[in-house]
Amino acid sequence: MKSNKNIIYFIIGLIFIMLFYQYFLPFDTKIKSTTLSEVATQIKEGKVEKIQVEGSKIIAELKDGTKLETYKESSANLSDYGIDINNVAVSVNDPNKGALWLNLLSIFLPVILIGFFLFMILKSSQGANMRAMSFGKSTARLFRGVKKVTFKDVAGAKESKEELIEVVQFLKNPEKFKAIGAEIPKGVLLAGPPGTGKTLLAKAVAGEAGVPFFSISASEFVEMFVGVGAARVRDLFLKAKKNAPAILFIDELDAVGRQRGTGLGGSHDEREQTLNQILVEMDGFETDEKVIVIASTNRPDVLDPALLRPGRFDRRVMMGLPDKNDRLEILKIHTQNKKMKKNINLDHIAAVTIGFSGADLRNLANEAAICAARNNKTTIDNLDFNHAIEKIALGPERKSRVITEKERKITAYHEAGHAVVSHYLENTDDVHKISIISRGMAMGYTWTRPIEDKYLHSEEKFKDEICALLAGRVTEEMVFKSVSTGASNDLREATKIAKNMVTIYGMSEKIGLVSLGERDEMVFLGRELAEHKIHSEKVAGIVDAEISRIISDAKKRSLLILKKNLKSLKKVAEALLKHETLEGSEFAKLVS
Ligand code: ADP
Ligand code: MG
Ligand code: ZN
């Protein structure tokens, strides 16, 4: 396309140059235009060397070299004007002769140009055809023998790594497994939350396996044209088989591997065809074909069951959020090439970053380095890490946001309410920091933080959490006798917890131990609608009533605690208004 443009510019330039020559060059600067009688006088005086007649145009060349130009009626003779042609040399040019090539050009140029443009158009549409023909080719990238990422670069995730190391062994040394009669696995599905290192692990496999590694993102299967996805899958598997033993990596498999027949969610047939093709190809492997498919997804729950049956992705590797030791290892990897102060306690940082994924931790190390650089430090210190943790956990500070004194006061009491109620409840996390400085969307924040990784949550904990979430709003009601919009997020969170308690965790007596299995994500609206039909309107009504009951119980409890500890509440709120931010220890002193 670009070269086409260049040619067009070239042609336009050429036309301009030609026009320039045609119009400007004949104007000899020495030529003066004058009257016919002037020329006649000059001739009479014998000053003229020669004259040239070109149709009606007369150019007289004087003996001193200057040229005069004038016009006569084209039918008239020179003698009609009193010019004696015996006194001077006269040459007559055919006026049309010189312009002949120009005339020809003016006839043919448009034809040539039109022809040229037609040619270009034809050519470019042919190019599009060519591109359409190659749509069916997969866009997978082949990594052969690039040894960039290795298992060493993936911290933690020990079990997942072991599974994959085994897969690599299969490929490197298939005889050992075949001798016993073990079949080579066909597919490995890496499943886990975003940022837990699924793609990284797959890259490590590529680095370690020493066999061709084809990588493609599932979304690349799907194009504007129906049928492309299936064709690409076919092509991809063909390529892999040709290069066997090989590994084929499909990233974000859920883009095409969603459960079929869910209706909504943009399921035009294309995705299903692509998925079907994947299923067919995975079945089609002959038993001794050494192609292993690795796929990653963060929604294994929405994948089509057909993908997960033995013989396809029969191995599932779960990648969980890292625990404390894993976080420490990940931090070590990502702080390796950063200049760190000696006294930095990575162990402590790993301990307080509960809930951070590998990607978060990498981001944390980077944010800390940026923070240090911004403050013109040469090494990263603990302060930078604290800043970075807060930024990632709570969003960036917005100190410049202008709020009125009244808003400030409301915010202070709102946050103090959260903190005080959290403090007096048994099952909530410790208050780590309170602030009335805006962060992200929030006007202020109360940051509570668990002390250790927890995998099971009790009903009491959920109830207490709801209590603490409602406390901000309850405080506003109690202190100011009016309510603001500031609590909308709290209410949403509280409702979500209450809903999960009722519908997923079986924590409501009225509903009982029934899982109503709702997934609250928009994408799965289709399935959710279908699911809703399974439960009667009556059950839905009870669910709603139960949620309201849990919320209003929590509200009552919250109010009780606040009334009992009004003094503490006031102290904390006043301190917040004065200092804007309170650390956990300062808060503990105020309420003890
Ligand atoms: P996803 O699971 O969403 O595919 P990625 O593999 O893309 O996550 O991880 C993003 C980044 O986070 C990686 O490039 C890596 O730098 C970092 N990371 C995640 N998990 C780990 C880990 N276990 N060890 C080291 N780095 C990790
Ligand atoms: Mg990924
Ligand atoms: Zn709040």
Coordinates of C-alpha atoms and ligand atoms in Angstrom, one line a residue:
M1 CA 0.0 0.0 0.0
K2 CA 2.8 2.3 0.9
S3 CA 4.7 1.8 -2.3
N4 CA 1.5 2.5 -4.2
K5 CA 1.2 5.8 -2.6
N6 CA 4.8 6.6 -3.4
I7 CA 4.2 5.9 -7.1
I8 CA 1.2 8.2 -7.1
Y9 CA 3.1 11.0 -5.5
F10 CA 5.8 10.5 -8.1
I11 CA 3.4 10.8 -10.9
I12 CA 1.8 13.9 -9.5
G13 CA 5.2 15.4 -9.1
L14 CA 6.0 14.5 -12.7
I15 CA 2.9 16.2 -14.0
F16 CA 3.8 19.4 -12.1
I17 CA 7.3 19.4 -13.6
M18 CA 5.8 19.0 -17.1
L19 CA 3.4 21.8 -16.5
F20 CA 6.1 24.0 -15.2
Y21 CA 8.2 23.4 -18.3
Q22 CA 5.3 24.1 -20.6
Y23 CA 4.3 27.3 -19.1
F24 CA 7.2 28.9 -17.5
L25 CA 10.3 28.0 -19.5
P26 CA 9.4 29.6 -22.8
F27 CA 9.4 33.0 -21.1
D28 CA 12.8 34.0 -21.9
T29 CA 13.7 36.7 -19.5
K30 CA 15.3 38.8 -22.2
I31 CA 12.1 39.0 -24.2
K32 CA 10.2 42.3 -23.9
S33 CA 6.7 42.6 -25.2
T34 CA 6.1 45.7 -27.1
T35 CA 3.8 47.1 -29.8
L36 CA 3.8 46.2 -33.5
S37 CA 4.6 49.8 -34.6
E38 CA 7.6 49.8 -32.3
V39 CA 9.0 46.8 -34.0
A40 CA 8.2 48.4 -37.4
T41 CA 10.2 51.5 -36.4
Q42 CA 13.1 49.4 -35.2
I43 CA 13.2 47.5 -38.5
K44 CA 13.2 50.8 -40.4
E45 CA 16.1 52.0 -38.4
G46 CA 17.9 48.8 -39.2
K47 CA 18.4 47.8 -35.6
V48 CA 16.8 44.4 -36.1
E49 CA 18.9 41.4 -36.9
K50 CA 16.0 39.0 -37.8
I51 CA 12.4 38.3 -37.0
Q52 CA 10.6 35.1 -36.4
V53 CA 7.0 34.7 -37.2
E54 CA 5.0 32.0 -35.5
G55 CA 1.4 32.3 -36.5
S56 CA 0.3 35.7 -35.0
K57 CA 3.4 36.0 -32.8
I58 CA 6.4 38.0 -33.9
I59 CA 9.7 37.9 -32.2
A60 CA 12.2 40.4 -33.3
E61 CA 15.9 39.9 -32.4
L62 CA 17.8 43.2 -32.2
K63 CA 21.4 43.5 -33.1
D64 CA 22.3 44.1 -29.4
G65 CA 20.8 40.8 -28.5
T66 CA 17.5 41.8 -26.9
K67 CA 14.3 40.3 -28.1
L68 CA 11.1 42.0 -28.7
E69 CA 7.8 40.2 -28.8
T70 CA 4.5 41.3 -30.3
Y71 CA 1.4 40.1 -32.0
K72 CA -0.3 40.7 -35.3
E73 CA -3.6 39.6 -36.8
S74 CA -2.8 36.1 -37.9
S75 CA -4.2 36.5 -41.4
A76 CA -2.4 39.8 -42.0
N77 CA 0.9 40.1 -43.8
L78 CA 3.9 41.8 -42.3
S79 CA 3.9 44.4 -45.2
D80 CA 0.4 45.4 -44.1
Y81 CA 2.1 47.0 -41.1
G82 CA 4.7 48.8 -43.2
I83 CA 7.4 46.2 -42.5
D84 CA 9.8 45.8 -45.4
I85 CA 10.8 42.2 -45.3
N86 CA 13.7 42.9 -47.6
N87 CA 15.4 44.9 -44.8
V88 CA 15.5 42.0 -42.4
A89 CA 15.8 38.3 -42.3
V90 CA 12.5 36.6 -41.7
S91 CA 11.9 33.1 -40.7
V92 CA 8.4 31.6 -40.4
N93 CA 7.7 28.7 -38.0
D94 CA 4.7 26.6 -38.0
P95 CA 3.1 27.5 -34.7
N96 CA 1.7 24.0 -34.3
K97 CA 4.9 22.2 -34.9
G98 CA 6.6 22.8 -31.5
A99 CA 3.5 22.0 -29.6
L100 CA 3.0 18.7 -31.4
W101 CA 4.4 16.6 -28.6
L102 CA 2.5 18.6 -26.1
N103 CA -0.7 18.0 -28.0
L104 CA -0.1 14.4 -28.3
L105 CA 0.7 14.3 -24.6
S106 CA -2.5 16.1 -23.7
I107 CA -4.4 13.5 -25.6
F108 CA -2.6 10.4 -24.3
L109 CA -1.7 11.5 -20.7
P110 CA -5.3 11.1 -19.4
V111 CA -5.5 7.8 -21.0
I112 CA -2.3 6.7 -19.5
L113 CA -3.2 8.0 -16.1
I114 CA -6.6 6.3 -16.1
G115 CA -5.1 3.1 -17.2
F116 CA -2.5 3.4 -14.5
F117 CA -5.1 3.9 -11.8
L118 CA -7.2 1.1 -13.0
F119 CA -4.1 -1.1 -12.9
M120 CA -3.4 0.0 -9.3
I121 CA -7.0 -0.7 -8.2
L122 CA -6.9 -4.1 -9.8
K123 CA -3.6 -4.8 -8.2
S124 CA -4.6 -3.8 -4.7
S125 CA -7.9 -5.7 -4.8
Q126 CA -5.9 -8.7 -5.9
G127 CA -3.7 -8.2 -2.9
A128 CA -6.8 -8.2 -0.7
N129 CA -7.8 -11.5 -2.3
M130 CA -4.4 -12.9 -1.5
R131 CA -4.8 -11.8 2.1
A132 CA -8.2 -13.4 2.3
M133 CA -6.8 -16.6 1.0
S134 CA -4.1 -16.6 3.7
F135 CA -6.6 -15.9 6.5
G136 CA -7.0 -19.6 7.1
K137 CA -3.3 -19.8 7.9
S138 CA -2.7 -19.7 11.6
T139 CA -0.8 -16.8 13.0
A140 CA 1.0 -18.9 15.5
R141 CA 4.5 -17.9 16.3
L142 CA 7.1 -20.5 16.4
F143 CA 9.8 -20.5 19.0
R144 CA 12.5 -22.9 18.2
G145 CA 15.5 -23.2 20.5
V146 CA 15.0 -19.7 22.0
K147 CA 16.2 -20.2 25.5
K148 CA 14.8 -17.1 27.2
V149 CA 12.6 -18.1 30.0
T150 CA 13.3 -21.2 32.0
F151 CA 11.7 -22.9 35.0
K152 CA 14.1 -21.0 37.2
D153 CA 12.3 -17.8 36.2
V154 CA 9.1 -19.1 37.6
A155 CA 9.0 -18.8 41.4
G156 CA 6.8 -21.0 43.6
A157 CA 4.1 -23.0 41.9
K158 CA 6.0 -26.1 42.7
E159 CA 3.4 -28.7 41.8
S160 CA 2.5 -27.0 38.6
K161 CA 6.1 -26.9 37.6
E162 CA 6.5 -30.6 38.4
E163 CA 3.6 -31.5 36.1
L164 CA 5.1 -29.6 33.3
I165 CA 8.6 -30.8 33.8
E166 CA 7.1 -34.3 33.4
V167 CA 5.5 -33.2 30.1
V168 CA 8.9 -32.0 28.9
Q169 CA 10.4 -35.3 29.9
F170 CA 7.8 -37.1 27.8
L171 CA 8.9 -35.2 24.8
K172 CA 12.6 -35.5 25.4
N173 CA 12.5 -39.1 26.3
P174 CA 9.3 -40.8 25.1
E175 CA 10.8 -44.3 25.0
K176 CA 11.1 -44.5 28.8
F177 CA 7.4 -43.9 29.2
K178 CA 6.4 -46.1 26.2
A179 CA 8.4 -49.0 27.5
I180 CA 6.0 -49.2 30.4
G181 CA 3.0 -48.7 28.3
A182 CA 2.3 -45.1 29.4
E183 CA 0.6 -42.9 26.9
I184 CA 1.9 -39.5 26.3
P185 CA -0.6 -36.9 27.6
K186 CA -2.3 -34.9 24.9
G187 CA -3.2 -31.7 26.7
V188 CA -2.3 -29.7 29.7
L189 CA -4.6 -27.0 30.9
L190 CA -3.1 -24.3 33.0
A191 CA -5.9 -22.7 35.1
G192 CA -5.8 -20.0 37.6
P193 CA -6.5 -16.3 38.3
P194 CA -4.9 -13.7 36.0
G195 CA -1.3 -12.8 36.7
T196 CA -0.4 -16.0 38.4
G197 CA 2.2 -16.9 35.8
K198 CA 0.4 -19.2 33.4
T199 CA 1.8 -17.7 30.3
L200 CA 5.2 -17.4 31.9
L201 CA 5.2 -21.1 32.8
A202 CA 4.2 -22.0 29.2
K203 CA 7.1 -19.9 28.0
A204 CA 9.4 -21.7 30.4
V205 CA 8.3 -25.0 28.9
A206 CA 9.2 -23.6 25.5
G207 CA 12.6 -22.7 26.9
E208 CA 13.2 -26.0 28.5
A209 CA 11.7 -28.6 26.1
G210 CA 14.1 -28.1 23.3
V211 CA 11.4 -28.9 20.8
P212 CA 9.5 -26.5 18.5
F213 CA 6.9 -24.5 20.4
F214 CA 4.0 -22.9 18.7
S215 CA 2.2 -20.2 20.6
I216 CA -1.1 -18.6 19.7
S217 CA -3.8 -16.7 21.6
A218 CA -7.2 -18.2 21.2
S219 CA -8.7 -14.9 20.3
E220 CA -6.5 -14.9 17.2
F221 CA -8.5 -17.8 15.8
V222 CA -11.5 -15.6 15.5
E223 CA -11.7 -13.1 12.7
M224 CA -14.2 -11.1 10.8
F225 CA -14.9 -14.0 8.5
V226 CA -16.8 -17.1 9.5
G227 CA -14.9 -20.3 9.2
V228 CA -11.5 -18.7 9.6
G229 CA -11.1 -19.9 13.1
A230 CA -11.6 -23.6 12.2
A231 CA -9.3 -23.2 9.2
R232 CA -6.6 -21.7 11.4
V233 CA -6.9 -24.5 14.0
R234 CA -6.5 -27.1 11.2
D235 CA -3.5 -25.3 9.9
L236 CA -1.9 -24.9 13.3
F237 CA -2.2 -28.5 14.2
L238 CA -0.9 -29.4 10.8
K239 CA 2.2 -27.3 11.3
A240 CA 2.7 -28.7 14.8
K241 CA 2.4 -32.3 13.5
K242 CA 4.9 -31.6 10.7
N243 CA 7.4 -30.4 13.3
A244 CA 6.7 -33.2 15.9
P245 CA 7.8 -33.6 18.6
A246 CA 6.3 -30.2 19.3
I247 CA 4.4 -28.2 21.8
L248 CA 1.4 -26.1 20.9
F249 CA 0.4 -23.4 23.3
I250 CA -3.1 -21.8 23.1
D251 CA -3.3 -18.9 25.5
E252 CA -6.6 -17.7 27.0
L253 CA -8.5 -20.7 25.7
D254 CA -11.8 -19.5 27.1
A255 CA -12.0 -17.0 24.2
V256 CA -13.1 -19.9 22.0
G257 CA -13.6 -22.7 24.5
R258 CA -16.6 -21.4 26.3
Q259 CA -19.4 -23.9 26.9
R260 CA -21.5 -24.1 23.8
G261 CA -25.1 -23.3 23.7
T262 CA -25.1 -20.6 26.3
G263 CA -27.0 -18.3 23.9
L264 CA -25.8 -14.8 24.8
G265 CA -22.3 -13.6 24.9
G266 CA -21.8 -13.1 21.2
S267 CA -21.9 -16.7 20.4
H268 CA -22.2 -16.6 16.7
D269 CA -21.4 -19.9 15.2
E270 CA -17.8 -19.0 14.6
R271 CA -16.6 -19.7 18.0
E272 CA -18.4 -23.0 18.2
Q273 CA -16.9 -24.1 14.9
T274 CA -13.5 -23.2 16.1
L275 CA -14.0 -25.1 19.3
N276 CA -15.3 -28.1 17.5
Q277 CA -12.3 -28.0 15.3
I278 CA -10.0 -28.0 18.3
L279 CA -11.9 -31.0 19.7
V280 CA -11.6 -32.8 16.4
E281 CA -7.9 -32.1 16.1
M282 CA -7.1 -33.2 19.6
D283 CA -8.9 -36.5 18.9
G284 CA -7.2 -36.8 15.6
F285 CA -3.7 -37.3 17.0
E286 CA -2.4 -40.7 16.3
T287 CA -1.3 -42.2 19.5
D288 CA 2.4 -41.9 18.8
E289 CA 2.2 -38.4 17.5
K290 CA 4.3 -36.3 19.8
V291 CA 2.4 -33.1 19.9
I292 CA 1.3 -31.8 23.3
V293 CA -1.2 -29.0 23.6
I294 CA -0.8 -26.7 26.5
A295 CA -3.6 -24.2 27.1
S296 CA -4.2 -21.5 29.6
T297 CA -7.4 -20.0 31.0
N298 CA -8.5 -18.0 34.0
R299 CA -12.0 -19.4 33.7
P300 CA -11.8 -23.1 33.7
D301 CA -15.4 -23.2 35.0
V302 CA -16.8 -21.8 31.8
L303 CA -14.9 -24.2 29.5
D304 CA -16.9 -26.6 27.5
P305 CA -16.9 -30.0 29.3
A306 CA -15.9 -31.7 26.1
L307 CA -12.5 -30.0 26.3
L308 CA -11.9 -31.3 29.7
R309 CA -12.6 -35.0 29.2
P310 CA -9.7 -37.4 29.3
G311 CA -7.9 -37.6 26.0
R312 CA -8.0 -33.9 25.5
F313 CA -7.0 -31.6 28.2
D314 CA -6.7 -34.4 30.6
R315 CA -4.1 -32.8 32.8
R316 CA -5.1 -29.8 34.7
V317 CA -2.6 -27.7 36.4
M318 CA -4.0 -25.2 38.9
M319 CA -2.0 -22.0 39.3
G320 CA -3.2 -20.4 42.6
L321 CA -2.3 -17.1 44.1
P322 CA 1.1 -17.4 45.6
D323 CA 1.4 -18.0 49.4
K324 CA 3.9 -16.2 51.5
N325 CA 6.9 -18.3 50.6
D326 CA 6.1 -18.1 46.9
R327 CA 5.6 -14.3 47.2
L328 CA 9.1 -14.1 48.7
E329 CA 10.6 -16.1 45.8
I330 CA 8.8 -14.0 43.2
L331 CA 9.9 -10.8 44.9
K332 CA 13.5 -12.1 44.9
I333 CA 13.3 -12.8 41.1
H334 CA 11.9 -9.4 40.3
T335 CA 14.2 -7.4 42.6
Q336 CA 17.3 -9.2 41.3
N337 CA 18.4 -6.5 38.9
K338 CA 17.2 -3.5 41.0
K339 CA 19.4 -1.5 43.3
M340 CA 18.0 -2.1 46.7
K341 CA 19.0 -0.8 50.1
K342 CA 20.6 -3.4 52.3
N343 CA 18.0 -3.1 55.1
I344 CA 15.0 -4.0 52.9
N345 CA 13.1 -6.9 54.4
L346 CA 11.6 -8.8 51.5
D347 CA 10.3 -11.3 54.0
H348 CA 8.1 -8.7 55.6
I349 CA 6.9 -7.4 52.2
A350 CA 6.0 -10.9 51.2
A351 CA 4.1 -11.3 54.5
V352 CA 2.0 -8.1 54.0
T353 CA 1.2 -8.6 50.3
I354 CA -1.5 -11.1 50.9
G355 CA -3.7 -11.6 47.9
F356 CA -1.1 -10.2 45.4
S357 CA -0.5 -12.2 42.3
G358 CA 2.8 -12.8 40.6
A359 CA 2.0 -10.0 38.2
D360 CA 1.1 -7.7 41.1
L361 CA 4.4 -8.4 42.8
R362 CA 6.4 -7.7 39.7
N363 CA 4.4 -4.5 39.4
L364 CA 5.1 -3.7 43.0
A365 CA 8.9 -4.0 42.6
N366 CA 8.7 -1.8 39.5
E367 CA 6.5 0.8 41.3
A368 CA 9.0 0.9 44.2
A369 CA 11.8 1.5 41.8
I370 CA 9.9 4.3 40.0
C371 CA 9.1 5.9 43.3
A372 CA 12.7 5.9 44.3
A373 CA 13.8 7.3 41.0
R374 CA 11.2 10.0 41.2
N375 CA 12.6 11.1 44.6
N376 CA 16.1 11.1 43.1
K377 CA 17.3 8.3 45.3
T378 CA 20.0 5.9 44.1
T379 CA 18.6 2.9 45.9
I380 CA 15.1 1.6 46.7
D381 CA 14.2 1.7 50.4
N382 CA 11.4 0.5 52.6
L383 CA 9.5 3.7 52.2
D384 CA 9.3 3.2 48.4
F385 CA 7.9 -0.3 48.9
N386 CA 5.3 1.0 51.3
H387 CA 4.2 3.6 48.8
A388 CA 4.1 1.0 46.1
I389 CA 2.0 -1.4 48.2
E390 CA -0.5 1.2 49.0
K391 CA -0.7 2.4 45.4
I392 CA -1.4 -1.1 44.2
A393 CA -3.8 -2.1 47.0
L394 CA -5.8 1.1 47.1
G395 CA -5.2 3.0 43.9
P396 CA -3.2 6.2 43.4
E397 CA -3.5 9.1 45.9
R398 CA -5.4 12.1 44.7
K399 CA -4.2 14.8 47.1
S400 CA -5.3 17.6 44.8
R401 CA -8.9 16.8 44.9
V402 CA -10.7 19.7 46.4
I403 CA -13.4 18.9 48.9
T404 CA -15.4 21.1 51.2
E405 CA -15.0 21.2 54.9
K406 CA -18.4 19.5 55.3
E407 CA -17.4 16.7 53.0
R408 CA -14.1 16.3 54.9
K409 CA -16.0 15.9 58.1
I410 CA -18.4 13.4 56.7
T411 CA -15.6 11.4 55.2
A412 CA -13.7 11.5 58.5
Y413 CA -16.6 10.1 60.5
H414 CA -17.5 7.6 57.8
E415 CA -14.0 6.1 57.8
A416 CA -13.7 6.3 61.6
G417 CA -16.9 4.3 61.7
H418 CA -15.5 1.6 59.5
A419 CA -12.3 1.4 61.6
V420 CA -14.0 1.5 65.0
V421 CA -16.5 -1.3 64.1
S422 CA -13.7 -3.4 62.5
H423 CA -11.7 -3.0 65.7
Y424 CA -14.4 -4.2 68.0
L425 CA -15.6 -7.1 65.9
E426 CA -13.9 -10.4 66.5
N427 CA -13.6 -11.8 63.0
T428 CA -12.4 -8.9 61.0
D429 CA -8.9 -8.1 59.9
D430 CA -6.7 -5.6 61.7
V431 CA -7.0 -1.9 60.8
H432 CA -3.7 -1.1 59.1
K433 CA -4.3 2.5 58.0
I434 CA -7.1 5.0 57.8
S435 CA -7.1 8.1 55.7
I436 CA -9.3 10.8 54.4
I437 CA -7.1 11.5 51.4
S438 CA -8.8 10.5 48.2
R439 CA -7.5 7.4 46.5
G440 CA -8.8 6.2 43.2
M441 CA -12.6 6.7 43.3
A442 CA -12.9 6.6 47.1
M443 CA -13.1 9.8 49.2
G444 CA -11.1 8.1 52.0
Y445 CA -10.3 4.6 53.0
T446 CA -9.9 2.2 55.9
W447 CA -7.4 -0.4 55.0
T448 CA -7.7 -3.6 56.9
R449 CA -5.3 -6.4 56.2
P450 CA -5.2 -10.0 57.2
I451 CA -2.3 -11.2 59.1
E452 CA -1.9 -14.5 57.3
D453 CA -3.1 -16.3 54.2
K454 CA -6.5 -17.8 54.7
Y455 CA -8.3 -20.3 52.5
L456 CA -11.4 -20.9 54.5
H457 CA -13.9 -18.3 55.7
S458 CA -16.4 -18.8 58.4
E459 CA -20.0 -17.5 58.5
E460 CA -19.1 -15.3 61.4
K461 CA -16.3 -13.7 59.4
F462 CA -18.7 -12.9 56.5
K463 CA -21.2 -11.4 59.0
D464 CA -18.6 -9.3 60.7
E465 CA -17.3 -8.1 57.3
I466 CA -20.7 -6.9 56.3
C467 CA -21.0 -5.2 59.6
A468 CA -17.8 -3.3 59.1
L469 CA -18.7 -2.4 55.5
L470 CA -22.0 -0.9 56.7
A471 CA -20.4 1.0 59.5
G472 CA -19.5 4.0 57.4
R473 CA -23.0 4.6 56.3
V474 CA -24.4 3.9 59.8
T475 CA -22.1 6.4 61.3
E476 CA -23.2 9.1 58.8
E477 CA -26.8 8.4 59.7
M478 CA -26.1 8.5 63.4
V479 CA -23.9 11.6 63.5
F480 CA -25.3 13.8 60.8
K481 CA -28.8 12.5 60.6
S482 CA -28.5 12.4 56.9
V483 CA -26.8 10.1 54.4
S484 CA -24.6 10.7 51.4
T485 CA -23.7 8.8 48.3
G486 CA -20.3 7.9 49.6
A487 CA -21.3 4.5 50.8
S488 CA -22.5 3.0 47.5
N489 CA -19.4 0.9 47.1
D490 CA -19.7 -0.4 50.7
L491 CA -23.3 -1.4 50.1
R492 CA -22.4 -3.1 46.9
E493 CA -19.7 -5.2 48.5
A494 CA -21.9 -6.0 51.5
T495 CA -24.7 -7.1 49.3
K496 CA -22.4 -9.3 47.3
I497 CA -21.1 -11.1 50.4
A498 CA -24.7 -11.6 51.7
K499 CA -25.8 -13.0 48.4
N500 CA -22.9 -15.4 48.2
M501 CA -23.6 -16.5 51.8
V502 CA -27.2 -17.4 50.7
T503 CA -26.7 -18.7 47.3
I504 CA -23.3 -20.3 47.2
Y505 CA -22.2 -21.2 50.7
G506 CA -25.4 -22.5 52.1
M507 CA -25.3 -20.2 55.1
S508 CA -29.0 -19.4 55.2
E509 CA -31.3 -21.7 57.0
K510 CA -34.3 -20.9 54.9
I511 CA -32.6 -21.7 51.7
G512 CA -30.7 -24.6 53.2
L513 CA -27.7 -26.3 51.7
V514 CA -28.6 -25.6 48.1
S515 CA -26.2 -24.0 45.8
L516 CA -28.0 -21.7 43.5
G517 CA -24.7 -21.4 41.6
E518 CA -24.9 -17.9 40.3
R519 CA -22.0 -16.3 38.6
D520 CA -22.3 -12.6 38.8
E521 CA -20.4 -11.8 35.7
M522 CA -22.1 -10.1 32.8
V523 CA -20.4 -12.3 30.2
F524 CA -22.2 -15.3 31.4
L525 CA -25.5 -13.6 31.5
G526 CA -26.8 -16.1 29.0
R527 CA -26.2 -19.0 31.2
E528 CA -27.3 -17.2 34.3
L529 CA -30.7 -16.4 32.8
A530 CA -31.1 -20.0 31.8
E531 CA -30.2 -21.0 35.3
H532 CA -32.6 -18.7 36.9
K533 CA -35.4 -20.5 35.3
I534 CA -34.5 -23.7 37.2
H535 CA -35.3 -22.0 40.5
S536 CA -38.9 -20.9 41.1
E537 CA -39.9 -17.4 41.7
K538 CA -40.6 -18.4 45.2
V539 CA -37.0 -19.4 45.8
A540 CA -35.8 -16.1 44.3
G541 CA -38.1 -14.3 46.6
I542 CA -36.7 -16.1 49.6
V543 CA -33.2 -15.4 48.5
D544 CA -33.9 -11.7 48.3
A545 CA -35.6 -11.7 51.7
E546 CA -32.6 -13.6 53.2
I547 CA -30.1 -11.1 51.8
S548 CA -32.1 -8.2 53.3
R549 CA -32.3 -10.0 56.6
I550 CA -28.5 -10.5 56.8
I551 CA -27.9 -6.9 55.8
S552 CA -30.4 -5.4 58.3
D553 CA -29.1 -7.7 61.1
A554 CA -25.6 -6.5 60.4
K555 CA -26.7 -2.9 60.4
K556 CA -28.3 -3.2 63.8
R557 CA -25.1 -4.8 65.1
S558 CA -23.0 -2.1 63.6
L559 CA -25.2 0.6 65.2
L560 CA -24.9 -1.0 68.6
I561 CA -21.2 -1.1 68.5
L562 CA -21.0 2.5 67.4
K563 CA -23.3 3.7 70.1
K564 CA -21.3 1.9 72.7
N565 CA -18.0 3.4 71.5
L566 CA -19.1 6.9 70.6
K567 CA -16.1 8.3 72.4
S568 CA -13.6 6.3 70.4
L569 CA -15.4 7.2 67.2
K570 CA -15.2 10.9 67.9
K571 CA -11.6 10.7 68.9
V572 CA -10.6 8.8 65.7
A573 CA -12.7 11.2 63.5
E574 CA -11.1 14.3 65.1
A575 CA -7.6 12.8 64.7
L576 CA -8.4 12.1 61.1
L577 CA -9.5 15.7 60.5
K578 CA -6.3 16.9 62.1
H579 CA -3.8 14.4 60.6
E580 CA -5.6 13.1 57.5
T581 CA -4.0 9.7 57.9
L582 CA -3.6 7.4 60.8
E583 CA -1.4 4.4 60.9
G584 CA -2.6 1.2 62.5
S585 CA -0.6 1.7 65.7
E586 CA -1.8 5.3 66.2
F587 CA -5.4 4.1 65.7
A588 CA -4.9 1.3 68.2
K589 CA -3.8 3.8 70.8
L590 CA -6.8 6.0 70.3
V591 CA -9.3 3.3 70.8
S592 CA -7.6 1.3 73.6
Ligands
ADP1 P1 -1.1 -15.1 33.4 O1 -1.3 -16.1 34.4 O2 -2.2 -14.1 33.5 O3 -0.8 -15.6 32.0 P2 1.5 -14.1 33.2 O4 2.2 -15.4 33.1 O5 1.4 -13.3 32.0 O6 0.2 -14.3 34.0 O7 2.3 -13.3 34.4 C1 2.5 -11.9 34.2 C2 3.9 -11.6 34.8 O8 3.9 -11.7 36.2 C3 5.0 -12.5 34.3 O9 5.5 -12.0 33.1 C4 6.0 -12.5 35.4 O10 6.9 -11.4 35.3 C5 5.1 -12.2 36.7 N1 4.9 -13.5 37.4 C6 3.7 -14.1 37.5 N2 3.9 -15.2 38.2 C7 5.2 -15.4 38.5 C8 6.0 -16.4 39.2 N3 5.4 -17.4 39.7 N4 7.3 -16.2 39.2 C9 7.9 -15.1 38.7 N5 7.2 -14.1 38.0 C10 5.9 -14.2 37.9
MG2 MG -1.6 -15.1 30.3
ZN3 ZN -17.0 3.3 53.3

